[in-house]
CSV table of C-alpha atoms and ligand atoms in Angstrom, one decimal:
chain,number,residue,atom,x,y,z
A,1,MET,CA,-16.4,-22.0,-22.8
A,2,ARG,CA,-19.9,-22.5,-21.2
A,3,TRP,CA,-21.9,-24.8,-20.6
A,4,LYS,CA,-25.4,-24.5,-19.6
A,5,LEU,CA,-26.8,-28.1,-17.7
A,6,GLY,CA,-30.6,-28.3,-17.1
A,7,GLY,CA,-31.2,-30.8,-13.8
A,8,GLY,CA,-31.8,-34.0,-15.4
A,9,VAL,CA,-28.3,-33.7,-17.8
A,10,THR,CA,-26.1,-32.8,-14.5
A,11,ALA,CA,-27.8,-35.9,-12.2
A,12,ILE,CA,-26.6,-38.1,-15.1
A,13,ALA,CA,-23.4,-36.2,-15.4
A,14,MET,CA,-22.7,-36.2,-11.5
A,15,LEU,CA,-22.5,-40.4,-12.3
A,16,GLY,CA,-20.4,-40.5,-14.6
A,17,ALA,CA,-18.1,-38.4,-12.1
A,18,VAL,CA,-18.6,-40.1,-9.2
A,19,THR,CA,-17.8,-43.6,-10.8
A,20,GLY,CA,-14.7,-41.7,-12.7
A,21,SER,CA,-16.0,-43.1,-15.7
A,22,ALA,CA,-14.7,-41.1,-18.8
A,23,THR,CA,-18.4,-41.1,-20.2
A,24,ASP,CA,-19.8,-38.1,-22.3
A,25,SER,CA,-21.4,-36.9,-19.6
A,26,GLY,CA,-18.7,-37.1,-17.1
A,27,VAL,CA,-16.7,-35.5,-19.7
A,28,ALA,CA,-19.4,-32.3,-19.9
A,29,GLN,CA,-19.6,-32.1,-15.8
A,30,ARG,CA,-15.7,-31.7,-15.5
A,31,ALA,CA,-15.5,-29.0,-18.4
A,32,ALA,CA,-18.7,-26.9,-16.4
A,33,TRP,CA,-16.6,-27.2,-13.6
A,34,ARG,CA,-13.4,-26.3,-15.3
A,35,ALA,CA,-15.6,-22.8,-16.3
A,36,THR,CA,-15.8,-21.8,-12.5
A,37,TYR,CA,-12.0,-21.7,-11.7
A,38,ALA,CA,-11.3,-19.0,-14.9
A,39,ALA,CA,-8.4,-16.8,-13.6
A,40,PRO,CA,-9.4,-13.2,-13.4
A,41,ALA,CA,-8.2,-10.8,-15.5
A,42,THR,CA,-7.8,-7.8,-13.0
A,43,ILE,CA,-7.6,-7.1,-9.1
A,44,PRO,CA,-10.6,-5.5,-7.5
A,45,PHE,CA,-9.4,-2.5,-5.9
A,46,PRO,CA,-13.0,-0.8,-3.6
A,47,ASP,CA,-14.1,2.8,-4.7
A,48,GLU,CA,-13.1,4.2,-1.3
A,49,ASN,CA,-9.5,2.7,-2.0
A,50,PRO,CA,-8.6,3.1,-5.3
A,51,TYR,CA,-5.3,1.2,-6.9
A,52,SER,CA,-2.2,4.1,-7.2
A,53,ARG,CA,1.0,3.3,-7.7
A,54,ALA,CA,2.6,5.9,-4.9
A,55,LYS,CA,-0.1,4.3,-2.6
A,56,ALA,CA,1.4,0.7,-3.2
A,57,VAL,CA,4.8,2.1,-3.1
A,58,LEU,CA,4.2,4.0,0.4
A,59,GLY,CA,2.2,0.4,1.7
A,60,ARG,CA,5.1,-1.9,0.6
A,61,LYS,CA,7.3,0.5,2.5
A,62,LEU,CA,5.5,-0.2,5.4
A,63,PHE,CA,4.8,-3.8,5.0
A,64,PHE,CA,8.4,-4.4,5.6
A,65,ASP,CA,9.3,-1.4,8.3
A,66,PRO,CA,10.0,-2.5,11.8
A,67,ILE,CA,9.3,1.3,12.2
A,68,LEU,CA,5.7,0.2,12.9
A,69,SER,CA,6.6,-1.7,16.4
A,70,ALA,CA,7.5,-0.5,19.5
A,71,ASP,CA,10.6,-2.4,19.9
A,72,ARG,CA,11.5,-1.8,15.9
A,73,ASP,CA,12.3,-5.3,15.8
A,74,ARG,CA,9.3,-6.5,14.0
A,75,ALA,CA,6.7,-5.3,10.7
A,76,CYS,CA,4.0,-7.2,9.1
A,77,VAL,CA,6.9,-9.1,7.4
A,78,THR,CA,7.5,-10.9,10.7
A,79,CYS,CA,4.7,-13.4,10.4
A,80,HIS,CA,3.9,-12.7,6.4
A,81,LEU,CA,6.8,-13.9,4.8
A,82,PRO,CA,6.4,-13.8,0.7
A,83,ASP,CA,8.3,-16.7,0.5
A,84,LEU,CA,6.1,-19.0,3.2
A,85,ALA,CA,2.9,-17.9,0.9
A,86,TRP,CA,2.8,-14.7,3.4
A,87,ALA,CA,2.5,-16.8,6.3
A,88,ASP,CA,4.9,-17.7,8.5
A,89,GLY,CA,5.1,-21.6,8.3
A,90,ARG,CA,4.4,-22.0,12.1
A,91,ARG,CA,1.8,-24.0,13.8
A,92,ARG,CA,1.0,-21.1,16.1
A,93,ALA,CA,1.9,-16.8,15.4
A,94,PRO,CA,4.8,-15.9,18.4
A,95,THR,CA,3.9,-13.1,20.6
A,96,ARG,CA,6.4,-10.6,21.0
A,97,ALA,CA,7.4,-12.6,24.7
A,98,ASP,CA,8.3,-15.3,22.0
A,99,SER,CA,5.2,-17.4,23.5
A,100,ASP,CA,2.3,-18.7,21.3
A,101,THR,CA,-0.8,-17.1,20.1
A,102,ASP,CA,-3.8,-19.2,19.9
A,103,LEU,CA,-3.7,-19.0,16.1
A,104,ARG,CA,-2.0,-19.3,13.1
A,105,THR,CA,-0.7,-16.9,10.6
A,106,PRO,CA,-2.8,-16.9,7.7
A,107,THR,CA,-1.8,-16.4,4.0
A,108,LEU,CA,-2.4,-13.2,2.9
A,109,LEU,CA,-2.7,-14.6,-0.7
A,110,ASN,CA,-5.6,-13.5,-3.1
A,111,LEU,CA,-7.5,-11.0,-0.7
A,112,ALA,CA,-8.3,-8.5,-3.0
A,113,TRP,CA,-10.8,-10.9,-3.6
A,114,GLN,CA,-12.5,-11.1,-0.2
A,115,GLU,CA,-15.5,-9.5,0.1
A,116,GLY,CA,-17.0,-10.7,3.1
A,117,ARG,CA,-15.0,-10.0,6.5
A,118,LEU,CA,-11.7,-10.7,7.8
A,119,GLY,CA,-9.5,-13.2,10.5
A,120,TRP,CA,-10.1,-16.5,11.6
A,121,ASP,CA,-13.2,-15.4,13.4
A,122,GLY,CA,-14.4,-12.1,11.4
A,123,LYS,CA,-13.1,-9.7,13.9
A,124,PHE,CA,-11.9,-7.8,10.7
A,125,ARG,CA,-15.0,-5.5,9.2
A,126,ASP,CA,-12.1,-5.2,5.7
A,127,LEU,CA,-8.8,-5.4,4.8
A,128,GLU,CA,-8.1,-1.6,5.8
A,129,SER,CA,-9.7,-2.0,9.5
A,130,VAL,CA,-6.8,-4.9,10.4
A,131,ALA,CA,-3.7,-2.7,10.0
A,132,PHE,CA,-3.6,-1.4,13.4
A,133,VAL,CA,-5.3,-4.2,15.0
A,134,PRO,CA,-1.4,-6.3,14.8
A,135,ILE,CA,0.5,-2.6,15.4
A,136,SER,CA,-1.0,-1.6,18.4
A,137,ALA,CA,-1.5,-5.1,19.7
A,138,PRO,CA,0.7,-5.2,22.9
A,139,GLY,CA,1.7,-8.6,22.3
A,140,ASN,CA,2.5,-8.2,19.1
A,141,MET,CA,4.1,-4.8,17.2
A,142,GLY,CA,2.7,-3.5,20.1
A,143,LEU,CA,2.9,0.5,18.7
A,144,PRO,CA,0.2,3.1,19.8
A,145,VAL,CA,-1.6,4.6,16.6
A,146,GLU,CA,-0.4,8.0,18.1
A,147,ASP,CA,3.0,7.4,18.4
A,148,ALA,CA,2.7,5.1,14.8
A,149,VAL,CA,1.8,8.8,13.2
A,150,ALA,CA,4.3,10.4,15.5
A,151,ARG,CA,7.2,8.2,14.1
A,152,LEU,CA,6.1,8.2,10.5
A,153,SER,CA,5.4,12.4,10.6
A,154,ALA,CA,9.1,12.6,12.1
A,155,ASP,CA,10.8,10.5,9.3
A,156,ALA,CA,11.4,13.0,6.0
A,157,ALA,CA,11.5,10.2,3.5
A,158,TYR,CA,8.0,9.1,4.7
A,159,VAL,CA,6.4,12.6,5.1
A,160,ALA,CA,7.7,12.4,1.2
A,161,ALA,CA,6.3,9.2,0.8
A,162,PHE,CA,2.7,10.7,2.2
A,163,LYS,CA,3.2,13.7,0.0
A,164,GLU,CA,3.1,11.4,-3.2
A,165,ALA,CA,0.0,9.1,-2.3
A,166,TYR,CA,-2.4,11.8,-1.0
A,167,ALA,CA,-1.0,14.7,-2.3
A,168,ASP,CA,-0.7,16.4,1.1
A,169,PRO,CA,2.3,14.9,3.7
A,170,GLY,CA,-0.3,14.7,6.5
A,171,VAL,CA,0.5,11.0,7.9
A,172,THR,CA,-2.9,9.8,9.5
A,173,LYS,CA,-4.0,6.2,10.6
A,174,ALA,CA,-6.5,5.9,7.4
A,175,ARG,CA,-3.6,6.6,5.1
A,176,ILE,CA,-1.7,3.9,6.6
A,177,GLU,CA,-4.3,2.0,6.2
A,178,ALA,CA,-5.4,2.6,3.1
A,179,ALA,CA,-1.7,2.4,2.0
A,180,LEU,CA,-0.9,-1.2,3.4
A,181,ALA,CA,-4.4,-2.8,1.8
A,182,THR,CA,-3.3,-1.3,-1.4
A,183,PHE,CA,-0.3,-3.0,-1.3
A,184,GLN,CA,-2.1,-6.2,0.2
A,185,ARG,CA,-4.7,-6.4,-2.5
A,186,LEU,CA,-1.7,-6.9,-4.9
A,187,ILE,CA,-0.4,-10.1,-3.3
A,188,VAL,CA,-1.9,-12.3,-5.8
A,189,SER,CA,-1.1,-16.2,-6.2
A,190,GLY,CA,1.2,-17.0,-9.4
A,191,ALA,CA,0.5,-19.1,-11.7
A,192,SER,CA,0.3,-22.8,-10.9
A,193,PRO,CA,0.1,-26.1,-13.1
A,194,PHE,CA,-3.3,-25.9,-12.4
A,195,ASP,CA,-4.4,-22.9,-13.5
A,196,ARG,CA,-2.6,-24.1,-16.9
A,197,TRP,CA,-4.9,-26.8,-16.8
A,198,ILE,CA,-7.9,-24.4,-16.8
A,199,ALA,CA,-6.5,-22.7,-19.7
A,200,GLY,CA,-6.6,-25.7,-21.6
A,201,ASP,CA,-3.1,-27.4,-21.3
A,202,GLU,CA,-4.6,-30.9,-20.6
A,203,ALA,CA,-1.0,-32.4,-20.1
A,204,ALA,CA,-0.3,-29.4,-17.1
A,205,ILE,CA,-1.2,-31.9,-14.1
A,206,PRO,CA,-1.3,-35.4,-13.7
A,207,VAL,CA,-4.6,-37.9,-14.5
A,208,ALA,CA,-4.5,-38.7,-10.7
A,209,ALA,CA,-4.9,-34.6,-10.2
A,210,LYS,CA,-7.7,-34.7,-12.7
A,211,ARG,CA,-9.9,-37.5,-10.8
A,212,GLY,CA,-9.0,-35.1,-7.2
A,213,PHE,CA,-10.6,-32.2,-8.9
A,214,ASP,CA,-14.1,-34.1,-10.4
A,215,LEU,CA,-13.7,-35.5,-6.3
A,216,PHE,CA,-13.3,-31.9,-5.1
A,217,ASN,CA,-16.2,-30.7,-7.0
A,218,GLY,CA,-18.2,-33.8,-6.8
A,219,ARG,CA,-18.6,-36.7,-4.1
A,220,ALA,CA,-15.7,-35.3,-1.5
A,221,ASN,CA,-18.2,-31.8,-1.6
A,222,CYS,CA,-15.1,-29.5,-1.0
A,223,ALA,CA,-16.3,-26.9,-4.1
A,224,ALA,CA,-19.1,-26.2,-1.5
A,225,CYS,CA,-16.9,-24.0,0.5
A,226,HIS,CA,-13.5,-24.1,-1.7
A,227,GLY,CA,-15.0,-23.3,-4.9
A,228,GLY,CA,-13.7,-20.9,-7.4
A,229,TRP,CA,-10.2,-19.4,-8.2
A,230,ALA,CA,-9.8,-18.2,-5.4
A,231,PHE,CA,-10.6,-21.4,-3.2
A,232,THR,CA,-12.9,-20.0,-0.8
A,233,ASP,CA,-16.1,-18.5,-0.4
A,234,GLY,CA,-15.1,-16.2,2.6
A,235,SER,CA,-17.2,-17.7,4.7
A,236,PHE,CA,-17.4,-19.3,8.0
A,237,HIS,CA,-18.4,-22.7,9.0
A,238,ASP,CA,-17.6,-25.5,11.7
A,239,ILE,CA,-15.5,-28.3,9.7
A,240,GLY,CA,-15.8,-30.1,12.8
A,241,THR,CA,-11.9,-29.2,14.2
A,242,ALA,CA,-11.6,-28.0,16.8
A,243,VAL,CA,-12.0,-29.1,20.2
A,244,GLY,CA,-10.9,-25.6,22.0
A,245,ALA,CA,-12.7,-22.6,23.7
A,246,ASP,CA,-12.2,-20.7,21.0
A,247,LEU,CA,-15.8,-20.2,19.3
A,248,GLY,CA,-14.5,-18.8,16.1
A,249,ARG,CA,-17.5,-16.4,14.7
A,250,GLY,CA,-19.4,-17.7,17.2
A,251,ARG,CA,-18.1,-15.2,19.7
A,252,PHE,CA,-19.8,-12.8,17.9
A,253,VAL,CA,-22.9,-14.0,16.5
A,254,THR,CA,-24.0,-15.8,19.4
A,255,ASN,CA,-27.8,-16.6,18.4
A,256,SER,CA,-26.4,-18.6,15.7
A,257,GLN,CA,-25.9,-22.4,16.3
A,258,VAL,CA,-23.9,-22.8,13.4
A,259,LEU,CA,-21.5,-20.4,13.9
A,260,ARG,CA,-20.4,-21.7,16.9
A,261,TYR,CA,-16.5,-23.3,16.8
A,262,ALA,CA,-17.1,-21.8,12.7
A,263,PHE,CA,-13.9,-20.2,10.9
A,264,LYS,CA,-12.9,-18.3,7.8
A,265,THR,CA,-13.0,-20.8,5.0
A,266,PRO,CA,-8.7,-20.4,4.0
A,267,GLY,CA,-8.1,-20.2,0.3
A,268,LEU,CA,-5.9,-23.7,-1.0
A,269,ARG,CA,-3.3,-21.5,-3.1
A,270,GLU,CA,0.1,-22.7,-1.8
A,271,VAL,CA,-1.8,-25.3,0.4
A,272,ALA,CA,0.9,-28.1,0.2
A,273,GLY,CA,3.7,-26.0,1.0
A,274,ARG,CA,2.5,-23.9,4.1
A,275,GLY,CA,1.3,-26.2,6.9
A,276,ALA,CA,0.9,-26.3,9.4
A,277,TYR,CA,-3.4,-26.2,8.8
A,278,MET,CA,-6.5,-25.2,10.4
A,279,HIS,CA,-6.8,-21.6,12.7
A,280,ASP,CA,-5.0,-23.2,15.5
A,281,GLY,CA,-2.4,-25.3,13.4
A,282,SER,CA,-3.9,-28.1,15.2
A,283,ILE,CA,-3.3,-30.5,12.0
A,284,ALA,CA,0.3,-30.8,10.8
A,285,ALA,CA,0.1,-32.5,7.0
A,286,LEU,CA,-2.3,-32.0,4.4
A,287,GLU,CA,-3.0,-36.1,4.6
A,288,ALA,CA,-4.2,-35.3,8.1
A,289,VAL,CA,-6.6,-33.1,6.8
A,290,ILE,CA,-7.9,-35.1,4.2
A,291,ASP,CA,-8.3,-37.8,7.1
A,292,LEU,CA,-10.4,-35.5,9.2
A,293,TYR,CA,-12.9,-34.7,5.6
A,294,ASP,CA,-13.3,-38.3,5.5
A,295,ARG,CA,-14.3,-38.8,9.4
A,296,GLY,CA,-16.3,-35.8,8.8
A,297,GLY,CA,-15.0,-33.9,11.8
A,298,ILE,CA,-16.9,-33.8,15.2
A,299,ASP,CA,-20.2,-34.6,14.8
A,300,ARG,CA,-22.0,-31.8,16.9
A,301,PRO,CA,-25.0,-29.5,16.1
A,302,SER,CA,-23.0,-26.9,14.9
A,303,ARG,CA,-21.0,-29.0,12.3
A,304,SER,CA,-21.6,-27.3,8.6
A,305,PRO,CA,-24.4,-29.8,6.8
A,306,GLU,CA,-21.9,-30.0,3.8
A,307,ILE,CA,-19.9,-31.8,6.3
A,308,ARG,CA,-20.3,-35.5,6.4
A,309,PRO,CA,-18.2,-38.8,6.4
A,310,LEU,CA,-17.0,-39.4,2.7
A,311,ASN,CA,-15.5,-43.0,3.1
A,312,LEU,CA,-12.6,-42.0,0.5
A,313,SER,CA,-10.8,-44.7,-0.5
A,314,ALA,CA,-6.6,-44.8,-0.7
A,315,ASP,CA,-6.5,-44.4,-4.0
A,316,GLU,CA,-9.6,-41.3,-3.7
A,317,LYS,CA,-7.4,-39.8,-0.5
A,318,ALA,CA,-3.9,-39.7,-2.9
A,319,ASP,CA,-5.9,-38.3,-6.0
A,320,LEU,CA,-7.2,-35.3,-4.1
A,321,LEU,CA,-3.9,-35.0,-2.7
A,322,ALA,CA,-2.0,-34.9,-6.2
A,323,PHE,CA,-5.0,-32.0,-7.4
A,324,LEU,CA,-4.5,-30.2,-4.3
A,325,ARG,CA,-0.5,-30.2,-5.0
A,326,THR,CA,-1.1,-28.2,-8.2
A,327,LEU,CA,-2.1,-25.5,-6.7
A,328,ASN,CA,1.2,-24.5,-6.0
A,329,SER,CA,2.3,-21.5,-8.2
A,330,GLU,CA,5.5,-22.3,-10.4
A,331,PRO,CA,8.8,-20.5,-10.1
A,332,GLY,CA,9.2,-16.8,-11.2
A,333,THR,CA,4.9,-16.3,-11.6
A,334,GLY,CA,4.2,-14.6,-8.5
A,335,PRO,CA,3.1,-10.6,-8.1
A,336,ALA,CA,5.4,-8.3,-9.7
A,337,LEU,CA,6.1,-6.3,-6.6
A,338,ALA,CA,9.4,-5.4,-6.9
A,339,ASP,CA,8.3,-3.1,-9.5
A,340,LEU,CA,5.2,-1.5,-9.3
A,341,THR,CA,3.3,0.4,-12.3
A,342,GLU,CA,1.0,3.7,-12.4
A,343,ALA,CA,-1.9,1.2,-13.9
A,344,ALA,CA,-2.9,-1.2,-11.1
A,345,PRO,CA,-1.4,-4.5,-12.4
A,346,ARG,CA,-2.8,-7.5,-13.8
A,347,PRO,CA,-3.0,-11.0,-11.8
B,401,HEC,C1,3.1,-11.9,15.1
B,401,HEC,C2,2.8,-12.0,14.2
B,401,HEC,C3,2.5,-11.1,13.2
B,401,HEC,C4,2.3,-9.8,12.7
B,401,HEC,C5,3.4,-9.2,13.2
B,401,HEC,C6,1.1,-9.6,11.7
B,401,HEC,N1,0.2,-10.6,11.6
B,401,HEC,FE1,-1.2,-10.5,10.0
B,401,HEC,N2,-2.3,-12.1,11.5
B,401,HEC,C7,-1.2,-12.4,12.3
B,401,HEC,C8,-2.3,-14.0,12.4
B,401,HEC,C9,-2.0,-15.1,13.5
B,401,HEC,C10,-3.5,-13.1,12.0
B,401,HEC,C11,-4.6,-14.2,12.7
B,401,HEC,C12,-5.6,-13.0,13.3
B,401,HEC,C13,-7.0,-13.5,13.6
B,401,HEC,O1,-7.7,-13.7,13.1
B,401,HEC,O2,-7.3,-12.6,14.3
B,401,HEC,C14,-3.2,-12.5,11.0
B,401,HEC,C15,-4.2,-11.9,10.2
B,401,HEC,C16,-3.8,-11.1,9.4
B,401,HEC,C17,-4.6,-10.5,8.2
B,401,HEC,C18,-6.5,-11.2,8.0
B,401,HEC,C19,-6.0,-11.7,7.0
B,401,HEC,C20,-7.8,-12.9,6.5
B,401,HEC,O3,-7.3,-13.8,5.6
B,401,HEC,O4,-8.3,-13.0,7.2
B,401,HEC,C21,-4.5,-9.1,7.1
B,401,HEC,C22,-4.7,-9.3,6.3
B,401,HEC,C23,-3.2,-8.9,8.1
B,401,HEC,N3,-3.0,-10.3,9.2
B,401,HEC,C24,-2.3,-8.6,7.8
B,401,HEC,C25,-1.2,-7.7,8.4
B,401,HEC,C26,-0.7,-6.7,8.5
B,401,HEC,C27,-1.2,-5.8,7.3
B,401,HEC,C28,0.7,-6.7,9.5
B,401,HEC,C29,1.6,-5.2,9.9
B,401,HEC,C30,0.8,-4.0,10.0
B,401,HEC,C31,0.3,-7.9,10.1
B,401,HEC,N4,-0.6,-8.4,9.5
B,401,HEC,C32,1.6,-8.5,11.0
B,401,HEC,C33,0.0,-12.6,12.5
B,401,HEC,C34,0.6,-11.7,12.3
B,402,HEC,C1,-18.5,-26.4,4.9
B,402,HEC,C2,-17.6,-25.8,4.3
B,402,HEC,C3,-16.4,-26.9,3.6
B,402,HEC,C4,-16.0,-28.0,3.0
B,402,HEC,C5,-16.7,-28.5,2.5
B,402,HEC,C6,-14.7,-27.9,3.0
B,402,HEC,N1,-13.9,-27.0,3.9
B,402,HEC,FE1,-12.1,-27.2,3.7
B,402,HEC,N2,-12.5,-26.0,5.0
B,402,HEC,C7,-13.0,-24.9,5.8
B,402,HEC,C8,-13.0,-24.0,7.0
B,402,HEC,C9,-14.1,-23.4,7.8
B,402,HEC,C10,-11.8,-24.3,7.3
B,402,HEC,C11,-10.8,-23.9,8.6
B,402,HEC,C12,-11.4,-24.5,9.6
B,402,HEC,C13,-10.7,-24.1,10.8
B,402,HEC,O1,-9.5,-23.2,10.6
B,402,HEC,O2,-10.4,-24.9,11.8
B,402,HEC,C14,-11.1,-25.4,6.2
B,402,HEC,C15,-9.4,-26.1,6.1
B,402,HEC,C16,-9.3,-26.2,5.2
B,402,HEC,C17,-7.5,-27.0,4.8
B,402,HEC,C18,-6.6,-26.3,5.6
B,402,HEC,C19,-6.4,-25.0,4.6
B,402,HEC,C20,-4.9,-23.9,5.8
B,402,HEC,O3,-4.7,-22.8,4.9
B,402,HEC,O4,-5.2,-24.2,7.0
B,402,HEC,C21,-7.5,-27.8,3.5
B,402,HEC,C22,-6.3,-28.0,3.3
B,402,HEC,C23,-9.0,-27.8,3.3
B,402,HEC,N3,-9.9,-27.3,3.8
B,402,HEC,C24,-8.9,-28.8,2.0
B,402,HEC,C25,-10.5,-29.0,2.3
B,402,HEC,C26,-10.9,-30.2,1.1
B,402,HEC,C27,-10.1,-31.4,0.7
B,402,HEC,C28,-12.2,-30.9,1.0
B,402,HEC,C29,-13.3,-31.7,1.0
B,402,HEC,C30,-12.4,-33.0,1.0
B,402,HEC,C31,-12.9,-29.5,2.3
B,402,HEC,N4,-11.7,-29.1,2.7
B,402,HEC,C32,-14.1,-29.0,2.3
B,402,HEC,C33,-14.4,-25.2,5.2
B,402,HEC,C34,-14.9,-26.3,4.2
């Protein structure tokens, strides 16, 4: 169902949503919002790196294989664990020396839909260009590109897998990157109660969560940055969290005030199960995240104009939380990565 709202209608509808009343306009507004969260029908793959089963199979093998680390003791899966929403559940990612890095491991869910740059501060141009940063970083997997290529070239099973994927047995950096990216684009979040509700099942989520959805899209303004099915705009904002030295996107774009302390908006799928939160793991619990937004974060020139104190009541905070909890997928609905198909799998 599609709703077209003129400016006047929107204003009245907003009022209905804000007061939480089940007026006709409040119902229309909620329906309009719901239409913006429809699940995608297909996974997008870039023209330069289209889906093929052989590439995805190779990427999956590489993702889980410690052969890509200097000491053969780490793989991508060391920090991006399927059971922890493809993150690691830690406050900060661990270095090889078992100290902590400055950053929390982000989830890899739904990156196929991420059009802009990746990384908390946008240091990665695209998904393909990420792989050799963790592989070669001395504090992480610690394997130089030439060594990675040499090791895989000396392994008959890999040579066969590269031949299958690229019709040529040559192992190259670009082919490793393309295969890993193809596999990662299949990492799509499973169906959640929220998705069933969006699809029309009114009983799928509690009434409190529906009020939380209205707040999320209305007065609490969360959807300004976390709108749409993947719950991220893929952009960078200062929401008033960081107090450290990390300037985020502002490290690269030095002439922009609003990019100081700006970090990438994380998607919110599986969010209730995968704290700590924020780029630096500085917030342990989801309740405390909502409190941060309620306060409006640190008031400073770089803070996004979309962030301001919300003055939520205790009931409203509980409603927002109830809504966020509906974004966790139901058992058995995750991506079918064990049994990859010839055609690109559907989400
Ligand atoms: C030591 C833990 C660790 C390992 C091992 C690791 N990662 Fe990560 N990953 C991270 C951290 C931390 C970040 C955030 C880095 C940043 O923003 O600069 C990240 C970011 C990413 C991102 C960007 C996600 C986004 O939303 O922007 C991708 C993609 C990714 N990793 C894929 C991989 C792949 C592929 C491998 C294996 C080749 C790998 N990672 C190995 C911890 C790890
Ligand atoms: C101006 C854009 C913006 C708005 C508005 C916004 N967020 Fe965020 N959100 C972000 C960014 C950016 C981060 C990451 C900040 C960081 O890492 O320091 C974030 C982080 C989060 C996280 C932590 C997720 C994780 O994986 O670490 C949650 C939960 C969250 N937001 C929920 C909300 C809710 C609920 C609202 C409304 C009350 C909201 N956001 C409003 C941009 C926004």
